[in-house]
Amino acid sequence: MGIEKVYNARQVEAEWLERWGEKDLFKSVPDHRTPYTIVIPPPNVTGILHMGHMLNNTIQDILIRRARLRDFNVCWVPGTDHASIATEAKVVKMLRDQGITKSDISREKFLDHAWEWTNKHGGLILNQLKRIGCSCDWTRTKFTLDEDLSDSVIDTFIRLFDEGYLYRDKKIVNWDPEAKTTLSNEEVIYKEEETELYYLKYKIVGSNDYLSIATTRPETIFGDTAVAVNPNDKRYKKLKNKKLIVPIVNREIPIVFDDSVEIDFGTGCLKVTPAHSEKDFLIGKKHNLEIIDVFNDDASLNEHAMDFAGKDRFKVKKEIIEKLNDEGLISKIENYNHNIALSERTSCVVEPKLSLQWFVKMKELAKPALDAVLSGEVKFHPKKYINVYRNWMENIRDWNISRQLYWGHRIPVFYLKTDNSKFVVAKNIKEALKKFKSKFDNHDITIKDLIQDDDVLDTWFSSWLWPISVFDGVREPENEDINYYYPTSDIVTGPDILFFWIARMIISGYYFRGKKPFNNVYFTGLVRDEKGRKMSKQLGNSPDPIELIENYGADGVRIGLLFSAPAGNDLLFDTKLCEQGKNFSNKIWNAFRLINGFETSNEKDQELHEIAAIKWFNEELNLKINAINNAFDKFKISEALMITYKLVWDDFCSTFLEIVKPKFGEKISQKTITEINLLFNKILSILHPFMPFISSEIQSKFIHKDQNLEWPKSRNADNKIIGNFEHVNELITKVRNFKKTNSIGFKDSIKIYYQNKILDGQLKSVLEKLTNCELIQSKKNESSKMNSILVGKHNYFIESDKKLSEADILKVKEDLDYNIGFKNILEKKLSNKKFVDNAPNQVIENEKKKLDDINSKISSLENKLNSLSN
RNA sequence: GGGCGCUUAGCUCAGUUGGUUCAGAGCACUUGGUUUACACCCAAGGGGUCGGGGGUUCGAAUCCCUCAGCGCCCACCA
């Protein structure tokens, strides 16, 4: 027949990609059903797919597809992020390669290049998402710089300003000298590094003495405008009203007393550089000190640095040390472990810099968002991130949102050219002019007198609106989409953007709509390599997802990733798991091949073992569906997958199909075939969220095309049916073992005598089929000269010429001893008054039951031993 | 410095309120197998003082204390 022996993922997936490529296929519009909504964490528009995306989006697709099978109105909104700083860095580099410097061209020209770049490279990642099977509503694809989303950002800015949540202030901020922009605190990462602590000698004016001052940054001495000591530091009380000479610079600076200085650090003296440290800035403000900025935008030294002007900060540091050393002005150099601040994007050392920026007042905004998570209104999976979130939210600091970049949403603030302390916030320059006229009561102003802020907004200032703005809920707060789809159901992301994104979305959700943006947050782990190392370009340990898909199939990789991904834990990715996924695809494929090849007979009645298998598998299926649903409810997706995996492989293939499959050349009754098909269809449905390609393929090729994939309903399983079947299964294993140890061939028939009532005709039929044995119900104990098998507390006797060996007898003896020991423990426990008084009845009942079982087991073992030694 | 989490089989991890289902799963490993769907397979098997120590309890992987190791987040000192 036409079905290949080995599943050809590449071919099948190619066909399905084409079918799923239809734009409208996963389109969602509001209707009477309950919505199930996810907004994608928008990847960088020029990004390429990595393993993190693969994991993240596979999980989303699983949730989405399951919801679709459950007949929710499913809406998965895809899109991309303009990623202000990351994209701008790429464009700057591209221009540099062409010999163009950013500062040489106009803003407009630069943006032309950036759009060109975006149009060329953008959206690639969305196509890659399709390769892994993502079933997004592609008609809703959004980009954070689209007109509607940009409008939303600007509207938001204006509203926040009008309501008093935005302010402009001169503060010490994080400066990225490579990208030449400020960064938010979240965009700075700290790394421990061994550096030196230099003890510099500052001459005391009017004396030949020097004051020793410890610093890690000798290159900033040009900006020193004081030295501070703690007022309680007895050593320096005598220095009141004295002045010091800054080495090299030879400038006189005062000594100030400030209790923020730590007495125990270094010499207890702090050189104060208000332009280059937050702490120094605060001291400077308090004591009214002069502020001298010594750096250019690229962190080279400026004119204040005298001979060192124009040189890079690290170079200057070296040279200053040399010079100070030559002049005998260094008293000591110590090794010192120090956290250096690095830019998340460019990895260069961040410079604290005093500058005028826009900030969002966060404290008040954060409150409802904090409460929502603490009260469980918004649920985190796993829960451990609640504390991390709380810790951050309780200590939240104002958010610096201006960036000195071109690529992004330009800040909608318009200043008077002649006096930039006068400004208005407005949608465009016309509006601005109107506002200016009324605000400053000056009707002579024209558009030419105004200038818009040069800066753009932090990327996350648009991302935090994502769940609202993709449904146009900022501009049209009462539109049908936003009212239907918001709050969204779940969001899936890595914990690394908990503060960048998740926290801020919750904040903005409550602020702009008074409602949470989503019910559940699922945090994936970090994808690491099989040795636990982070995936990185340098190590070359980051596999290309597309290449993996080519090798193992998208289904195989999806499964492989999830096999190793318990919620929230980092996962150690190993291609071996994809191999397992691929094998699983093949297993499913072959089950299909088998079932598809069954030949029907209209005359034939159902065999007893077929009825037994169907009866049992129905129960087992209910049991497993409940377990899978339960796992999904708790967002334990790997667990849901593992249950599915075992259900398919062990229960359906190894057990169920082995029973129902006809002997060579035989046919199956129509009734059985129909029931098998029904069951297989349910199996495919459960598999579908995890493995959409193969399940769709088989379902479409299936004879019974009228059965659609839908998430199977379940009820409580009948434990008696399952229990009896398990009893039979255990007996089968033991019979097989018996045959094996006694070198009885697989096809050789043996006779088994039994007395219990568990085995009805159907189960007997199962046993006979799988073990080639003849089951005979006997009235009296047939134990003599027979080998016994104990299953639960029931004995089975096998007729066999073979006598058990000495070793076997020894084994029985050991078994007996063990059980007698166990019996003693149980009896002791049950005669313990404290136990009987305190333990719940159920526990005691159970212990008694155990004792019963043990007793019957012991007597049967004794019987066996007797018969053997006769 | 402040906060959080982890340590269970060779590996990766499950183990809800202490007691039925508690010592589990997958992979790996060992042994046997050309059983007409699948060797990308089948059948069977071995393997753990639940990080160490102490405590509470009739009973602890589970609760408390303590020690050791690992990891994450936040803040940041010149």
PDB file of N, CA, C and O (backbone and C1' of nucleotides) in Angstrom, chain A residues 6 190 262 265 270 338-339 397 569 583 586-587 590 593 636 649 658 661 733 737 834-835 842-843, chain B residues 2 13-15 19-20 25-26 31 36-38 40-45 58 73 75-78:
ATOM      1  N   VAL A   6       8.419   4.554   7.038  1.00  0.00           N
ATOM      2  CA  VAL A   6       9.004   5.566   7.915  1.00  0.00           C
ATOM      3  C   VAL A   6       8.312   6.896   7.655  1.00  0.00           C
ATOM      4  O   VAL A   6       8.083   7.287   6.521  1.00  0.00           O
ATOM      5  N   TYR A 190      24.949  44.037  36.023  1.00  0.00           N
ATOM      6  CA  TYR A 190      26.172  44.165  36.820  1.00  0.00           C
ATOM      7  C   TYR A 190      26.977  42.889  36.754  1.00  0.00           C
ATOM      8  O   TYR A 190      26.433  41.794  36.767  1.00  0.00           O
ATOM      9  N   GLU A 262      30.972  56.389  54.320  1.00  0.00           N
ATOM     10  CA  GLU A 262      31.247  55.301  55.252  1.00  0.00           C
ATOM     11  C   GLU A 262      32.636  55.414  55.825  1.00  0.00           C
ATOM     12  O   GLU A 262      33.625  55.512  55.098  1.00  0.00           O
ATOM     13  N   PHE A 265      35.204  52.492  54.932  1.00  0.00           N
ATOM     14  CA  PHE A 265      35.681  52.191  53.581  1.00  0.00           C
ATOM     15  C   PHE A 265      36.914  53.016  53.241  1.00  0.00           C
ATOM     16  O   PHE A 265      36.939  54.230  53.433  1.00  0.00           O
ATOM     17  N   LEU A 270      35.966  60.511  50.771  1.00  0.00           N
ATOM     18  CA  LEU A 270      35.391  60.259  49.463  1.00  0.00           C
ATOM     19  C   LEU A 270      35.592  61.478  48.573  1.00  0.00           C
ATOM     20  O   LEU A 270      35.239  62.595  48.947  1.00  0.00           O
ATOM     21  N   HIS A 338      34.730  44.443  42.421  1.00  0.00           N
ATOM     22  CA  HIS A 338      33.839  45.555  42.183  1.00  0.00           C
ATOM     23  C   HIS A 338      32.810  45.147  41.135  1.00  0.00           C
ATOM     24  O   HIS A 338      33.123  44.437  40.197  1.00  0.00           O
ATOM     25  N   ASN A 339      31.571  45.582  41.322  1.00  0.00           N
ATOM     26  CA  ASN A 339      30.562  45.326  40.301  1.00  0.00           C
ATOM     27  C   ASN A 339      30.605  46.416  39.244  1.00  0.00           C
ATOM     28  O   ASN A 339      30.390  47.579  39.555  1.00  0.00           O
ATOM     29  N   ARG A 397      11.382  52.090  41.207  1.00  0.00           N
ATOM     30  CA  ARG A 397      11.947  53.425  41.015  1.00  0.00           C
ATOM     31  C   ARG A 397      11.398  54.021  39.737  1.00  0.00           C
ATOM     32  O   ARG A 397      10.842  53.318  38.898  1.00  0.00           O
ATOM     33  N   ASN A 569      11.664  25.962  35.227  1.00  0.00           N
ATOM     34  CA  ASN A 569      13.048  25.534  35.394  1.00  0.00           C
ATOM     35  C   ASN A 569      13.812  25.748  34.110  1.00  0.00           C
ATOM     36  O   ASN A 569      13.260  25.603  33.029  1.00  0.00           O
ATOM     37  N   ASN A 583      11.327   9.693  16.965  1.00  0.00           N
ATOM     38  CA  ASN A 583      10.922   8.292  17.093  1.00  0.00           C
ATOM     39  C   ASN A 583       9.449   8.167  17.448  1.00  0.00           C
ATOM     40  O   ASN A 583       8.760   7.266  16.976  1.00  0.00           O
ATOM     41  N   ASN A 586       7.356   8.551  14.500  1.00  0.00           N
ATOM     42  CA  ASN A 586       7.367   7.327  13.712  1.00  0.00           C
ATOM     43  C   ASN A 586       6.466   6.255  14.314  1.00  0.00           C
ATOM     44  O   ASN A 586       5.796   5.513  13.608  1.00  0.00           O
ATOM     45  N   LYS A 587       6.461   6.216  15.635  1.00  0.00           N
ATOM     46  CA  LYS A 587       5.617   5.247  16.342  1.00  0.00           C
ATOM     47  C   LYS A 587       4.144   5.520  16.009  1.00  0.00           C
ATOM     48  O   LYS A 587       3.388   4.606  15.693  1.00  0.00           O
ATOM     49  N   ASN A 590       3.261   4.528  12.535  1.00  0.00           N
ATOM     50  CA  ASN A 590       3.112   3.099  12.321  1.00  0.00           C
ATOM     51  C   ASN A 590       1.846   2.540  12.942  1.00  0.00           C
ATOM     52  O   ASN A 590       1.307   1.557  12.456  1.00  0.00           O
ATOM     53  N   ARG A 593      -0.442   3.157  10.298  1.00  0.00           N
ATOM     54  CA  ARG A 593      -0.255   2.180   9.231  1.00  0.00           C
ATOM     55  C   ARG A 593      -0.949   0.862   9.571  1.00  0.00           C
ATOM     56  O   ARG A 593      -1.611   0.238   8.741  1.00  0.00           O
ATOM     57  N   LYS A 636       1.353  22.533  33.764  1.00  0.00           N
ATOM     58  CA  LYS A 636       2.460  21.579  33.758  1.00  0.00           C
ATOM     59  C   LYS A 636       2.438  20.879  32.411  1.00  0.00           C
ATOM     60  O   LYS A 636       1.953  19.751  32.277  1.00  0.00           O
ATOM     61  N   TRP A 649       2.113   5.460  23.561  1.00  0.00           N
ATOM     62  CA  TRP A 649       3.089   4.408  23.311  1.00  0.00           C
ATOM     63  C   TRP A 649       2.760   3.136  24.087  1.00  0.00           C
ATOM     64  O   TRP A 649       2.633   2.055  23.520  1.00  0.00           O
ATOM     65  N   GLU A 658      -1.819  -4.336  20.474  1.00  0.00           N
ATOM     66  CA  GLU A 658      -1.312  -5.706  20.478  1.00  0.00           C
ATOM     67  C   GLU A 658      -2.438  -6.709  20.731  1.00  0.00           C
ATOM     68  O   GLU A 658      -2.381  -7.842  20.271  1.00  0.00           O
ATOM     69  N   LYS A 661      -5.031  -6.383  17.400  1.00  0.00           N
ATOM     70  CA  LYS A 661      -4.564  -6.643  16.034  1.00  0.00           C
ATOM     71  C   LYS A 661      -4.751  -8.103  15.673  1.00  0.00           C
ATOM     72  O   LYS A 661      -4.472  -8.988  16.473  1.00  0.00           O
ATOM     73  N   THR A 733       3.019 -10.473  32.386  1.00  0.00           N
ATOM     74  CA  THR A 733       4.446 -10.277  32.612  1.00  0.00           C
ATOM     75  C   THR A 733       5.053 -11.475  33.316  1.00  0.00           C
ATOM     76  O   THR A 733       6.119 -11.960  32.949  1.00  0.00           O
ATOM     77  N   ASN A 737       7.864 -14.057  32.034  1.00  0.00           N
ATOM     78  CA  ASN A 737       9.090 -14.309  32.771  1.00  0.00           C
ATOM     79  C   ASN A 737       9.283 -15.787  33.051  1.00  0.00           C
ATOM     80  O   ASN A 737      10.390 -16.306  32.966  1.00  0.00           O
ATOM     81  N   LYS A 834      -0.722   4.143  70.573  1.00  0.00           N
ATOM     82  CA  LYS A 834      -0.667   5.526  70.097  1.00  0.00           C
ATOM     83  C   LYS A 834      -1.066   5.641  68.628  1.00  0.00           C
ATOM     84  O   LYS A 834      -1.762   6.579  68.236  1.00  0.00           O
ATOM     85  N   PHE A 835      -0.606   4.647  67.885  1.00  0.00           N
ATOM     86  CA  PHE A 835      -0.953   4.653  66.471  1.00  0.00           C
ATOM     87  C   PHE A 835      -2.447   4.489  66.267  1.00  0.00           C
ATOM     88  O   PHE A 835      -3.087   5.233  65.531  1.00  0.00           O
ATOM     89  N   GLN A 842      -8.957   5.502  58.002  1.00  0.00           N
ATOM     90  CA  GLN A 842      -8.611   5.022  56.667  1.00  0.00           C
ATOM     91  C   GLN A 842      -7.226   4.406  56.650  1.00  0.00           C
ATOM     92  O   GLN A 842      -6.988   3.367  56.038  1.00  0.00           O
ATOM     93  N   VAL A 843      -6.314   5.056  57.355  1.00  0.00           N
ATOM     94  CA  VAL A 843      -4.936   4.568  57.399  1.00  0.00           C
ATOM     95  C   VAL A 843      -4.873   3.226  58.109  1.00  0.00           C
ATOM     96  O   VAL A 843      -4.209   2.289  57.662  1.00  0.00           O
TER      97      VAL A 843
ATOM     98  P     G B   2      22.091  41.042  55.056  1.00  0.00           P
ATOM     99  O5'   G B   2      20.867  41.473  54.136  1.00  0.00           O
ATOM    100  C5'   G B   2      19.916  42.438  54.602  1.00  0.00           C
ATOM    101  C4'   G B   2      18.836  42.618  53.574  1.00  0.00           C
ATOM    102  C3'   G B   2      18.091  41.344  53.171  1.00  0.00           C
ATOM    103  O3'   G B   2      17.092  40.986  54.098  1.00  0.00           O
ATOM    104  C1'   G B   2      18.710  42.521  51.230  1.00  0.00           C
ATOM    105  P     C B  13      17.267  19.612  35.919  1.00  0.00           P
ATOM    106  O5'   C B  13      16.193  18.612  36.512  1.00  0.00           O
ATOM    107  C5'   C B  13      15.045  19.074  37.155  1.00  0.00           C
ATOM    108  C4'   C B  13      13.878  18.212  36.747  1.00  0.00           C
ATOM    109  C3'   C B  13      12.796  18.062  37.807  1.00  0.00           C
ATOM    110  O3'   C B  13      11.913  19.171  37.768  1.00  0.00           O
ATOM    111  C1'   C B  13      13.286  15.942  36.871  1.00  0.00           C
ATOM    112  P     A B  14      11.062  19.549  39.055  1.00  0.00           P
ATOM    113  O5'   A B  14       9.771  18.669  38.811  1.00  0.00           O
ATOM    114  C5'   A B  14       9.616  17.471  39.513  1.00  0.00           C
ATOM    115  C4'   A B  14       8.337  16.843  39.112  1.00  0.00           C
ATOM    116  C3'   A B  14       7.358  16.743  40.275  1.00  0.00           C
ATOM    117  O3'   A B  14       6.469  17.826  40.244  1.00  0.00           O
ATOM    118  C1'   A B  14       7.834  14.584  39.445  1.00  0.00           C
ATOM    119  P     G B  15       5.993  18.522  41.568  1.00  0.00           P
ATOM    120  O5'   G B  15       5.396  17.245  42.304  1.00  0.00           O
ATOM    121  C5'   G B  15       5.310  17.222  43.669  1.00  0.00           C
ATOM    122  C4'   G B  15       4.997  15.836  44.150  1.00  0.00           C
ATOM    123  C3'   G B  15       5.293  15.674  45.630  1.00  0.00           C
ATOM    124  O3'   G B  15       4.202  16.122  46.417  1.00  0.00           O
ATOM    125  C1'   G B  15       6.422  13.986  44.448  1.00  0.00           C
ATOM    126  P     G B  19       1.442  12.361  53.484  1.00  0.00           P
ATOM    127  O5'   G B  19       1.077  11.163  54.426  1.00  0.00           O
ATOM    128  C5'   G B  19       2.016  10.086  54.578  1.00  0.00           C
ATOM    129  C4'   G B  19       1.252   8.861  55.060  1.00  0.00           C
ATOM    130  C3'   G B  19      -0.039   8.635  54.286  1.00  0.00           C
ATOM    131  O3'   G B  19      -0.039   7.364  53.695  1.00  0.00           O
ATOM    132  C1'   G B  19      -0.413   8.635  56.636  1.00  0.00           C
ATOM    133  P     U B  20       0.645   6.636  52.672  1.00  0.00           P
ATOM    134  O5'   U B  20      -0.075   6.836  51.245  1.00  0.00           O
ATOM    135  C5'   U B  20      -1.441   6.638  51.079  1.00  0.00           C
ATOM    136  C4'   U B  20      -1.831   5.185  51.209  1.00  0.00           C
ATOM    137  C3'   U B  20      -1.943   4.417  49.906  1.00  0.00           C
ATOM    138  O3'   U B  20      -1.718   3.043  50.129  1.00  0.00           O
ATOM    139  C1'   U B  20      -4.100   4.737  50.851  1.00  0.00           C
ATOM    140  P     A B  25       8.585   4.074  37.785  1.00  0.00           P
ATOM    141  O5'   A B  25       8.525   5.330  36.803  1.00  0.00           O
ATOM    142  C5'   A B  25       7.255   5.827  36.360  1.00  0.00           C
ATOM    143  C4'   A B  25       7.458   7.034  35.498  1.00  0.00           C
ATOM    144  C3'   A B  25       8.518   6.877  34.415  1.00  0.00           C
ATOM    145  O3'   A B  25       7.972   6.216  33.282  1.00  0.00           O
ATOM    146  C1'   A B  25       8.839   8.930  35.532  1.00  0.00           C
ATOM    147  P     G B  26       8.882   5.342  32.368  1.00  0.00           P
ATOM    148  O5'   G B  26       9.663   6.421  31.510  1.00  0.00           O
ATOM    149  C5'   G B  26       8.990   7.230  30.549  1.00  0.00           C
ATOM    150  C4'   G B  26       9.919   8.301  30.061  1.00  0.00           C
ATOM    151  C3'   G B  26      11.269   7.804  29.567  1.00  0.00           C
ATOM    152  O3'   G B  26      11.197   7.373  28.220  1.00  0.00           O
ATOM    153  C1'   G B  26      11.610   9.583  31.067  1.00  0.00           C
ATOM    154  P     U B  31      24.551  -7.265  28.407  1.00  0.00           P
ATOM    155  O5'   U B  31      23.298  -8.232  28.568  1.00  0.00           O
ATOM    156  C5'   U B  31      23.323  -9.282  29.523  1.00  0.00           C
ATOM    157  C4'   U B  31      21.989  -9.974  29.545  1.00  0.00           C
ATOM    158  C3'   U B  31      21.454 -10.424  28.191  1.00  0.00           C
ATOM    159  O3'   U B  31      22.059 -11.635  27.756  1.00  0.00           O
ATOM    160  C1'   U B  31      19.722  -9.381  29.408  1.00  0.00           C
ATOM    161  P     U B  36       5.957 -12.131  12.644  1.00  0.00           P
ATOM    162  O5'   U B  36       5.878 -10.531  12.628  1.00  0.00           O
ATOM    163  C5'   U B  36       4.825  -9.749  12.824  1.00  0.00           C
ATOM    164  C4'   U B  36       4.575  -8.961  11.556  1.00  0.00           C
ATOM    165  C3'   U B  36       3.092  -8.796  11.342  1.00  0.00           C
ATOM    166  O3'   U B  36       2.890  -7.472  10.941  1.00  0.00           O
ATOM    167  C1'   U B  36       4.092  -9.726   9.417  1.00  0.00           C
ATOM    168  P     A B  37       1.940  -6.684  11.752  1.00  0.00           P
ATOM    169  O5'   A B  37       2.680  -5.321  11.459  1.00  0.00           O
ATOM    170  C5'   A B  37       2.517  -4.688  10.208  1.00  0.00           C
ATOM    171  C4'   A B  37       2.967  -3.277  10.365  1.00  0.00           C
ATOM    172  C3'   A B  37       4.327  -3.154  11.035  1.00  0.00           C
ATOM    173  O3'   A B  37       5.349  -3.238  10.063  1.00  0.00           O
ATOM    174  C1'   A B  37       2.754  -1.718  12.093  1.00  0.00           C
ATOM    175  P     C B  38       6.749  -3.843  10.469  1.00  0.00           P
ATOM    176  O5'   C B  38       7.415  -2.634  11.253  1.00  0.00           O
ATOM    177  C5'   C B  38       7.742  -1.428  10.563  1.00  0.00           C
ATOM    178  C4'   C B  38       8.046  -0.373  11.579  1.00  0.00           C
ATOM    179  C3'   C B  38       9.196  -0.686  12.519  1.00  0.00           C
ATOM    180  O3'   C B  38      10.430  -0.306  11.934  1.00  0.00           O
ATOM    181  C1'   C B  38       7.349   0.160  13.738  1.00  0.00           C
ATOM    182  P     C B  40      16.454   1.807  13.701  1.00  0.00           P
ATOM    183  O5'   C B  40      15.398   2.597  14.629  1.00  0.00           O
ATOM    184  C5'   C B  40      15.780   3.320  15.841  1.00  0.00           C
ATOM    185  C4'   C B  40      14.551   4.075  16.285  1.00  0.00           C
ATOM    186  C3'   C B  40      13.324   3.182  16.105  1.00  0.00           C
ATOM    187  O3'   C B  40      12.717   2.738  17.309  1.00  0.00           O
ATOM    188  C1'   C B  40      13.140   5.215  14.796  1.00  0.00           C
ATOM    189  P     C B  41      12.250   3.037  18.562  1.00  0.00           P
ATOM    190  O5'   C B  41      11.133   1.935  18.736  1.00  0.00           O
ATOM    191  C5'   C B  41      10.153   1.715  17.733  1.00  0.00           C
ATOM    192  C4'   C B  41       9.912   0.235  17.547  1.00  0.00           C
ATOM    193  C3'   C B  41       9.785  -0.585  18.817  1.00  0.00           C
ATOM    194  O3'   C B  41       8.528  -0.403  19.430  1.00  0.00           O
ATOM    195  C1'   C B  41      11.119  -1.755  17.278  1.00  0.00           C
ATOM    196  P     C B  42       8.357  -0.528  20.976  1.00  0.00           P
ATOM    197  O5'   C B  42       8.366  -2.106  21.200  1.00  0.00           O
ATOM    198  C5'   C B  42       7.376  -2.904  20.601  1.00  0.00           C
ATOM    199  C4'   C B  42       7.638  -4.352  20.883  1.00  0.00           C
ATOM    200  C3'   C B  42       7.879  -4.698  22.340  1.00  0.00           C
ATOM    201  O3'   C B  42       6.662  -4.811  23.059  1.00  0.00           O
ATOM    202  C1'   C B  42       9.514  -5.755  21.020  1.00  0.00           C
ATOM    203  P     A B  43       6.631  -4.444  24.594  1.00  0.00           P
ATOM    204  O5'   A B  43       7.342  -5.705  25.251  1.00  0.00           O
ATOM    205  C5'   A B  43       6.729  -6.978  25.192  1.00  0.00           C
ATOM    206  C4'   A B  43       7.639  -8.003  25.791  1.00  0.00           C
ATOM    207  C3'   A B  43       8.127  -7.686  27.201  1.00  0.00           C
ATOM    208  O3'   A B  43       7.162  -8.030  28.169  1.00  0.00           O
ATOM    209  C1'   A B  43       9.946  -8.388  25.876  1.00  0.00           C
ATOM    210  P     A B  44       7.068  -7.166  29.495  1.00  0.00           P
ATOM    211  O5'   A B  44       8.446  -7.522  30.245  1.00  0.00           O
ATOM    212  C5'   A B  44       8.525  -8.700  31.025  1.00  0.00           C
ATOM    213  C4'   A B  44       9.956  -9.014  31.336  1.00  0.00           C
ATOM    214  C3'   A B  44      10.626  -8.159  32.404  1.00  0.00           C
ATOM    215  O3'   A B  44      10.227  -8.523  33.710  1.00  0.00           O
ATOM    216  C1'   A B  44      12.106  -8.472  30.604  1.00  0.00           C
ATOM    217  P     G B  45      10.249  -7.478  34.875  1.00  0.00           P
ATOM    218  O5'   G B  45      11.808  -7.266  35.138  1.00  0.00           O
ATOM    219  C5'   G B  45      12.603  -8.345  35.626  1.00  0.00           C
ATOM    220  C4'   G B  45      14.060  -7.972  35.636  1.00  0.00           C
ATOM    221  C3'   G B  45      14.441  -6.810  36.537  1.00  0.00           C
ATOM    222  O3'   G B  45      14.564  -7.237  37.882  1.00  0.00           O
ATOM    223  C1'   G B  45      15.512  -6.574  34.445  1.00  0.00           C
ATOM    224  P     C B  58       3.523  11.311  69.810  1.00  0.00           P
ATOM    225  O5'   C B  58       3.850  10.007  68.959  1.00  0.00           O
ATOM    226  C5'   C B  58       4.248   8.790  69.606  1.00  0.00           C
ATOM    227  C4'   C B  58       4.133   7.645  68.627  1.00  0.00           C
ATOM    228  C3'   C B  58       4.761   7.906  67.269  1.00  0.00           C
ATOM    229  O3'   C B  58       6.148   7.600  67.268  1.00  0.00           O
ATOM    230  C1'   C B  58       2.580   7.066  66.970  1.00  0.00           C
ATOM    231  P     C B  73      19.541  36.716  37.485  1.00  0.00           P
ATOM    232  O5'   C B  73      18.583  37.555  38.438  1.00  0.00           O
ATOM    233  C5'   C B  73      17.198  37.651  38.154  1.00  0.00           C
ATOM    234  C4'   C B  73      16.493  38.318  39.295  1.00  0.00           C
ATOM    235  C3'   C B  73      17.038  39.676  39.694  1.00  0.00           C
ATOM    236  O3'   C B  73      16.588  40.693  38.830  1.00  0.00           O
ATOM    237  C1'   C B  73      16.707  38.402  41.628  1.00  0.00           C
ATOM    238  P     A B  75      18.089  47.117  40.901  1.00  0.00           P
ATOM    239  O5'   A B  75      18.839  47.559  42.227  1.00  0.00           O
ATOM    240  C5'   A B  75      18.158  48.351  43.191  1.00  0.00           C
ATOM    241  C4'   A B  75      19.000  48.488  44.422  1.00  0.00           C
ATOM    242  C3'   A B  75      20.398  49.045  44.204  1.00  0.00           C
ATOM    243  O3'   A B  75      20.382  50.449  44.077  1.00  0.00           O
ATOM    244  C1'   A B  75      20.545  47.147  45.575  1.00  0.00           C
ATOM    245  P     C B  76      21.289  51.124  42.945  1.00  0.00           P
ATOM    246  O5'   C B  76      22.744  51.053  43.573  1.00  0.00           O
ATOM    247  C5'   C B  76      23.003  51.662  44.838  1.00  0.00           C
ATOM    248  C4'   C B  76      24.217  51.037  45.455  1.00  0.00           C
ATOM    249  C3'   C B  76      25.512  51.211  44.680  1.00  0.00           C
ATOM    250  O3'   C B  76      26.074  52.485  44.921  1.00  0.00           O
ATOM    251  C1'   C B  76      25.324  48.968  45.371  1.00  0.00           C
ATOM    252  P     C B  77      27.127  53.048  43.841  1.00  0.00           P
ATOM    253  O5'   C B  77      28.426  52.990  44.709  1.00  0.00           O
ATOM    254  C5'   C B  77      28.386  53.416  46.046  1.00  0.00           C
ATOM    255  C4'   C B  77      29.658  53.046  46.728  1.00  0.00           C
ATOM    256  C3'   C B  77      30.622  52.142  45.984  1.00  0.00           C
ATOM    257  O3'   C B  77      31.324  52.791  44.930  1.00  0.00           O
ATOM    258  C1'   C B  77      30.532  51.507  48.253  1.00  0.00           C
ATOM    259  P     A B  78      31.897  51.972  43.754  1.00  0.00           P
ATOM    260  O5'   A B  78      33.456  52.335  43.642  1.00  0.00           O
ATOM    261  C5'   A B  78      34.150  52.877  44.775  1.00  0.00           C
ATOM    262  C4'   A B  78      33.887  54.321  44.767  1.00  0.00           C
ATOM    263  C3'   A B  78      35.121  55.175  44.572  1.00  0.00           C
ATOM    264  O3'   A B  78      34.896  56.026  43.463  1.00  0.00           O
ATOM    265  C1'   A B  78      33.998  55.669  46.647  1.00  0.00           C
TER     266        A B  78
END
